[in-house]
mmCIF file of C-alpha atoms in Angstrom:
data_model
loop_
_atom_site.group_PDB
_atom_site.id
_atom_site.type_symbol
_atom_site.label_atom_id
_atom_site.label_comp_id
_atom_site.label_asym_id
_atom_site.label_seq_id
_atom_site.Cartn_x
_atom_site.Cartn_y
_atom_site.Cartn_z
ATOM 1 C CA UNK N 1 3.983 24.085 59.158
ATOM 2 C CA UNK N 2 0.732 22.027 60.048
ATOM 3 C CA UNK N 3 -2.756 22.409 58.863
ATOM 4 C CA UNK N 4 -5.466 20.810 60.631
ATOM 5 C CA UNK N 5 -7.997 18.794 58.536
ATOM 6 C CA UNK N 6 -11.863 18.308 60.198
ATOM 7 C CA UNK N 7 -11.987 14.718 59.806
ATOM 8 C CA UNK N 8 -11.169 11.270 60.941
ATOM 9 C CA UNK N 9 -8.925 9.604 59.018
ATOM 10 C CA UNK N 10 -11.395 6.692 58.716
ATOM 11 C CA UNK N 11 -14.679 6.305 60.452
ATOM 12 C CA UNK N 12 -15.247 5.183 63.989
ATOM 13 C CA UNK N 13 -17.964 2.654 64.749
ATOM 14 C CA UNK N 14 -17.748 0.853 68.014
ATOM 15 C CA UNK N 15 -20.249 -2.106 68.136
ATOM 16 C CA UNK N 16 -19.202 -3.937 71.723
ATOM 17 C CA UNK N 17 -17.287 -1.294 74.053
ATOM 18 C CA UNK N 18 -14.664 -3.338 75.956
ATOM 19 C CA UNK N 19 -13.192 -1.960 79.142
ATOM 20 C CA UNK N 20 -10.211 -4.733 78.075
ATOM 21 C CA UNK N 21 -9.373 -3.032 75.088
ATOM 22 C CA UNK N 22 -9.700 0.342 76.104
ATOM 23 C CA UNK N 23 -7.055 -0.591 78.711
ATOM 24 C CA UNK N 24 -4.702 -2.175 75.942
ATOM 25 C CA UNK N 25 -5.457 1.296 73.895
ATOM 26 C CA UNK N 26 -4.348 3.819 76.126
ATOM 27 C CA UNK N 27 -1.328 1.400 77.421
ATOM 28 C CA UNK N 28 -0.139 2.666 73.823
ATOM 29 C CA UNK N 29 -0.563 6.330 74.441
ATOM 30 C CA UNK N 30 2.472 6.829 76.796
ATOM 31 C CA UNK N 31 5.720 5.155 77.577
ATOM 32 C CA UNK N 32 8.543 4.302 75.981
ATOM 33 C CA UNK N 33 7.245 2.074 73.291
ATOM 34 C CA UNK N 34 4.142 4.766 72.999
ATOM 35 C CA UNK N 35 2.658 6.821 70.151
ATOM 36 C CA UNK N 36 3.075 9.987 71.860
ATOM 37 C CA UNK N 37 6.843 9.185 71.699
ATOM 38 C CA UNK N 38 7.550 7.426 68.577
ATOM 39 C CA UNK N 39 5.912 10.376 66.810
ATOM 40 C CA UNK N 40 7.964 13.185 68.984
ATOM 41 C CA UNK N 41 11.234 11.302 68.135
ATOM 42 C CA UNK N 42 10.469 10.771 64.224
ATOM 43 C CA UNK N 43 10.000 14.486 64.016
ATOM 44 C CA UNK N 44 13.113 15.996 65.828
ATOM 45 C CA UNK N 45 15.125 12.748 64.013
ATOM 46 C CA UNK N 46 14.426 14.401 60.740
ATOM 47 C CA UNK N 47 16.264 17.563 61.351
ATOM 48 C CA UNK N 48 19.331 15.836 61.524
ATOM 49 C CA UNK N 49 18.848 13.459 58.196
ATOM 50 C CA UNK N 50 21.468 13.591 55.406
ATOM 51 C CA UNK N 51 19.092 12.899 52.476
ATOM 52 C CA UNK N 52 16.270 13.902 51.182
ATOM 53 C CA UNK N 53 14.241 10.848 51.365
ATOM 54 C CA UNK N 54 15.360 10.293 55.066
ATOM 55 C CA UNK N 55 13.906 13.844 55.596
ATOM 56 C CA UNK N 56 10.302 13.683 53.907
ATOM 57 C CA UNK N 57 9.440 10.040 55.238
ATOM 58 C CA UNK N 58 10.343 10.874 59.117
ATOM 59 C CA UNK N 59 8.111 14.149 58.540
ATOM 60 C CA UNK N 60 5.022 12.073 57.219
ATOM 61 C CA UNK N 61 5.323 9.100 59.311
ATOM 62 C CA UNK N 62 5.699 11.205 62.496
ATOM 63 C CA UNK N 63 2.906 13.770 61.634
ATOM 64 C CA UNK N 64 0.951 9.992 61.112
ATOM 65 C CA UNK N 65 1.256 8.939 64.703
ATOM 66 C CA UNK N 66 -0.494 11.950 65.783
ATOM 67 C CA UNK N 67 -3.345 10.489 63.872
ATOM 68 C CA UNK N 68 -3.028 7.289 65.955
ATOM 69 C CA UNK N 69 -3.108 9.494 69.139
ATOM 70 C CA UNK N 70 -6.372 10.679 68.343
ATOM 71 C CA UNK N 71 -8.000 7.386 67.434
ATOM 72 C CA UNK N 72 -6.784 6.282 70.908
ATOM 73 C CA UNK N 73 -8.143 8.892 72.405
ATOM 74 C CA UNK N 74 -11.470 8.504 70.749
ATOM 75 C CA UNK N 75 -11.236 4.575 71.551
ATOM 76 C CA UNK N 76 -10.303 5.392 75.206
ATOM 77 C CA UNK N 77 -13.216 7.866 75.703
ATOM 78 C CA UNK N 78 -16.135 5.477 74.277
ATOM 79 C CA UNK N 79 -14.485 2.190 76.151
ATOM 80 C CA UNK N 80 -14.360 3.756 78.937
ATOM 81 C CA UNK N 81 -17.381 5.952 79.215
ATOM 82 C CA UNK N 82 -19.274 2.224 78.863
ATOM 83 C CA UNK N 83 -16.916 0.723 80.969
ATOM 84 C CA UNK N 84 -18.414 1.919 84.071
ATOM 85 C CA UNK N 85 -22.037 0.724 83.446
ATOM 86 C CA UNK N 86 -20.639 -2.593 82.672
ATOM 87 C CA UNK N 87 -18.722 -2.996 86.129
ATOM 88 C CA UNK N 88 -21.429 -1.498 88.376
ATOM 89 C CA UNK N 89 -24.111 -4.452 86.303
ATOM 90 C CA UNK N 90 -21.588 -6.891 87.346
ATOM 91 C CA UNK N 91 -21.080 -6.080 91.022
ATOM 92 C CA UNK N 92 -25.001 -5.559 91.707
ATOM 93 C CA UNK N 93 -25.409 -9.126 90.433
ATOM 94 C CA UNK D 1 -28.825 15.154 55.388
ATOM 95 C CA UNK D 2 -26.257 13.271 58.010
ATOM 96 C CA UNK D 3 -26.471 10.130 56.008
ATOM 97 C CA UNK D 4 -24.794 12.127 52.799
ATOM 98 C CA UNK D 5 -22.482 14.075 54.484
ATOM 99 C CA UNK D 6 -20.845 10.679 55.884
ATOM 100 C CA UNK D 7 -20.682 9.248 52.328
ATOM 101 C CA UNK D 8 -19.310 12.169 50.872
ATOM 102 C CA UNK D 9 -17.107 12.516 53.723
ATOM 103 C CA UNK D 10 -15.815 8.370 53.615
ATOM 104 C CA UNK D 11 -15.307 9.200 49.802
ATOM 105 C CA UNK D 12 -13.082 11.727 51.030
ATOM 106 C CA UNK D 13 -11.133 9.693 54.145
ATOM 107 C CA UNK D 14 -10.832 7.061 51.368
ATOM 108 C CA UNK D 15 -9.310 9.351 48.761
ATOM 109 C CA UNK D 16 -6.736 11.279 51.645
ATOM 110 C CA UNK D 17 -6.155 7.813 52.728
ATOM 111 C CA UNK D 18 -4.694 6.348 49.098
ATOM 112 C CA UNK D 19 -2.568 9.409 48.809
ATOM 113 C CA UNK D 20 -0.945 9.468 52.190
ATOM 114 C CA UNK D 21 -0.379 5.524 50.920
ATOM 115 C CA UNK D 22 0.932 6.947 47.763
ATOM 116 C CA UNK D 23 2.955 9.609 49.424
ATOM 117 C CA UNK D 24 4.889 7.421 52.174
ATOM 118 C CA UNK D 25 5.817 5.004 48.891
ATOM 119 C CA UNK D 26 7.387 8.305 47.019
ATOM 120 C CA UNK D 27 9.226 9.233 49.939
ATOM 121 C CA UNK D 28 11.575 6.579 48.688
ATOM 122 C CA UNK D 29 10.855 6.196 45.797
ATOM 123 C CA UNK D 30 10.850 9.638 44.028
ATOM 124 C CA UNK D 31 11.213 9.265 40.569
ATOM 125 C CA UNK D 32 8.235 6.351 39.990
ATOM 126 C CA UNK D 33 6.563 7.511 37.208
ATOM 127 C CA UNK D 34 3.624 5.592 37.560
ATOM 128 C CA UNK D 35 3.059 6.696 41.127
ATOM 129 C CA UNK D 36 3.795 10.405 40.434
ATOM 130 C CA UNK D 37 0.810 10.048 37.766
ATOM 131 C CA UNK D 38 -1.617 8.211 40.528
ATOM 132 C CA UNK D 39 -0.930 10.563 42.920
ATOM 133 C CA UNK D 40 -1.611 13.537 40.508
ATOM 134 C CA UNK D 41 -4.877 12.186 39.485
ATOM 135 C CA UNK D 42 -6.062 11.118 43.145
ATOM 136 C CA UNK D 43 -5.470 14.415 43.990
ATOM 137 C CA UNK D 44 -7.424 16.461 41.112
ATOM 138 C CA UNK D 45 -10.121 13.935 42.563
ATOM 139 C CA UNK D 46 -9.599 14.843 46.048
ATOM 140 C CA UNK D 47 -9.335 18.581 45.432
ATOM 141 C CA UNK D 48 -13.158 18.288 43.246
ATOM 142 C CA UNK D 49 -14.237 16.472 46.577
ATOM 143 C CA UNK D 50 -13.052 18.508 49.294
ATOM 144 C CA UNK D 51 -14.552 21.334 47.410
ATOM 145 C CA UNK D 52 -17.983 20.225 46.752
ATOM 146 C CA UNK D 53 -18.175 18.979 50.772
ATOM 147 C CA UNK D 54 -17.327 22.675 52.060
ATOM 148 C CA UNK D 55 -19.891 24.225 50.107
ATOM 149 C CA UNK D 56 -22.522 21.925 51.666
ATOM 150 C CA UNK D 57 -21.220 21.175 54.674
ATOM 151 C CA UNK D 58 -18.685 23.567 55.958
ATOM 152 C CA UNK D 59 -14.975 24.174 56.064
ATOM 153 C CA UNK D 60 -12.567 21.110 56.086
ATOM 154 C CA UNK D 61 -9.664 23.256 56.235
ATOM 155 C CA UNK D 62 -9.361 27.209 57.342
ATOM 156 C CA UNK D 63 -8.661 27.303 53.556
ATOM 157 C CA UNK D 64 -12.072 26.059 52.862
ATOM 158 C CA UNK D 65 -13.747 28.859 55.180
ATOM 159 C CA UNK D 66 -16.587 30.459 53.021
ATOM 160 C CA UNK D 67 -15.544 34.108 52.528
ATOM 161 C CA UNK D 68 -19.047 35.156 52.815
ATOM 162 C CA UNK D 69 -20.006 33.815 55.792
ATOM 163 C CA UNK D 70 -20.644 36.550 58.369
ATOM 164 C CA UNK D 71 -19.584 34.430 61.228
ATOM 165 C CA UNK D 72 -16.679 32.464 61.926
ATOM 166 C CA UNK D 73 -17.388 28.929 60.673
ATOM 167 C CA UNK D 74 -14.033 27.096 61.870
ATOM 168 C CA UNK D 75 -15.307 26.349 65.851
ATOM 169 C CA UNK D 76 -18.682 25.226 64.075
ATOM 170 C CA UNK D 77 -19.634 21.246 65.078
ATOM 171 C CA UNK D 78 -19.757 18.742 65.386
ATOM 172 C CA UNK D 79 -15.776 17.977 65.401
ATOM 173 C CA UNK D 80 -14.417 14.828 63.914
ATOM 174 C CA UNK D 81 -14.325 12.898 67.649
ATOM 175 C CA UNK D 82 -17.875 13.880 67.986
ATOM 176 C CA UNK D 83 -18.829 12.011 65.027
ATOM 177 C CA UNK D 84 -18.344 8.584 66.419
ATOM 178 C CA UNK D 85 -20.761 5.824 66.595
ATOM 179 C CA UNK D 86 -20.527 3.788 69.624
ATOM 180 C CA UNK D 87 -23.695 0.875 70.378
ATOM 181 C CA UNK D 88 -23.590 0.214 73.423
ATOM 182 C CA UNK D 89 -25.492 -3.644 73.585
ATOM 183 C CA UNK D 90 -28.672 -3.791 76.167
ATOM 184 C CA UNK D 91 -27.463 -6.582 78.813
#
């Protein structure tokens, strides 16, 4: 079945935390146009596939969009965790 | 010792990265000899990699768990989320 690798896919470095983004990020978490979605459709689609091909690439591309859900979640926590500072600087001034 | 780990370890995203690339392309195209032969090499160079990291620096994979470690080093951190730089800018 799965097997769970300790890694990011690719590295996260986050110079200017943006409450805007992290907004526009976790919009793509959910819903019907989400990540979470795509990726639970691609995987049951596959089971009912003719081919081979059809098969293999819904598996990998689905088990891919749980790697998206992850970066979001990693963008959402650091946006947000600096979001607040940012908002509370702006209303005392 | 952080500083090697990460460019061991961004050898290693770069490497899983190419053949997940390489992968999704044989999908549908299985019989491309010249990516079957890319992807077995990346791989041999990937497998070398992976290994040399979880001696140093712990298990990547339960495969990877050291057998003679007395404790169990799977739950060890940091995890992968924890390993992200974020600079927040003085304002």
């Amino acid at each position: 079945m799965w097997s769970y690798t300790k890694k990011l896919q690719y590295p996260v470095n986050i110079k200017n935390p943006n409450p805007k983004i992290a907004k526009l990020i976790i919009s793509q978490y959910g819903g019907p146009d989400g990540e979470l979605g795509a990726s639970l459709r691609y995987l049951s689609q596959r089971f009912s596939m003719p081919t081979d091909m059809a098969k293999g690439t819904l598996t990998d591309i689905g088990l891919s969009a749980m790697i998206l859900l992850l970066y979001i979640r990693i963008g959402k926590a650091y946006c947000f965790q600096y979001a607040l500072p940012f908002s509370l600087y702006h209303f005392k001034t | 010792m952080t500083r090697n780990k990460n460019i061991l370890l961004k050898e290693i995203q770069q490497l899983a990265f190419k053949l997940y690339d390489l992968a999704l392309f044989l999908d549908t195209h299985p019989t491309e000899q010249s990516a079957l032969k890319e992807y077995n090499e990346t791989l041999n160079k990937h497998k070398s990699m992976v290994n040399n990291f979880e001696k140093l620096y712990g298990p990547l994979t339960m495969k990877g768990i050291d057998e003679n470690a007395s404790h169990w080093q799977w739950i060890n951190g940091p995890w992968p989320w924890e390993n992200c730089k974020c600079e927040e800018e003085n304002k």
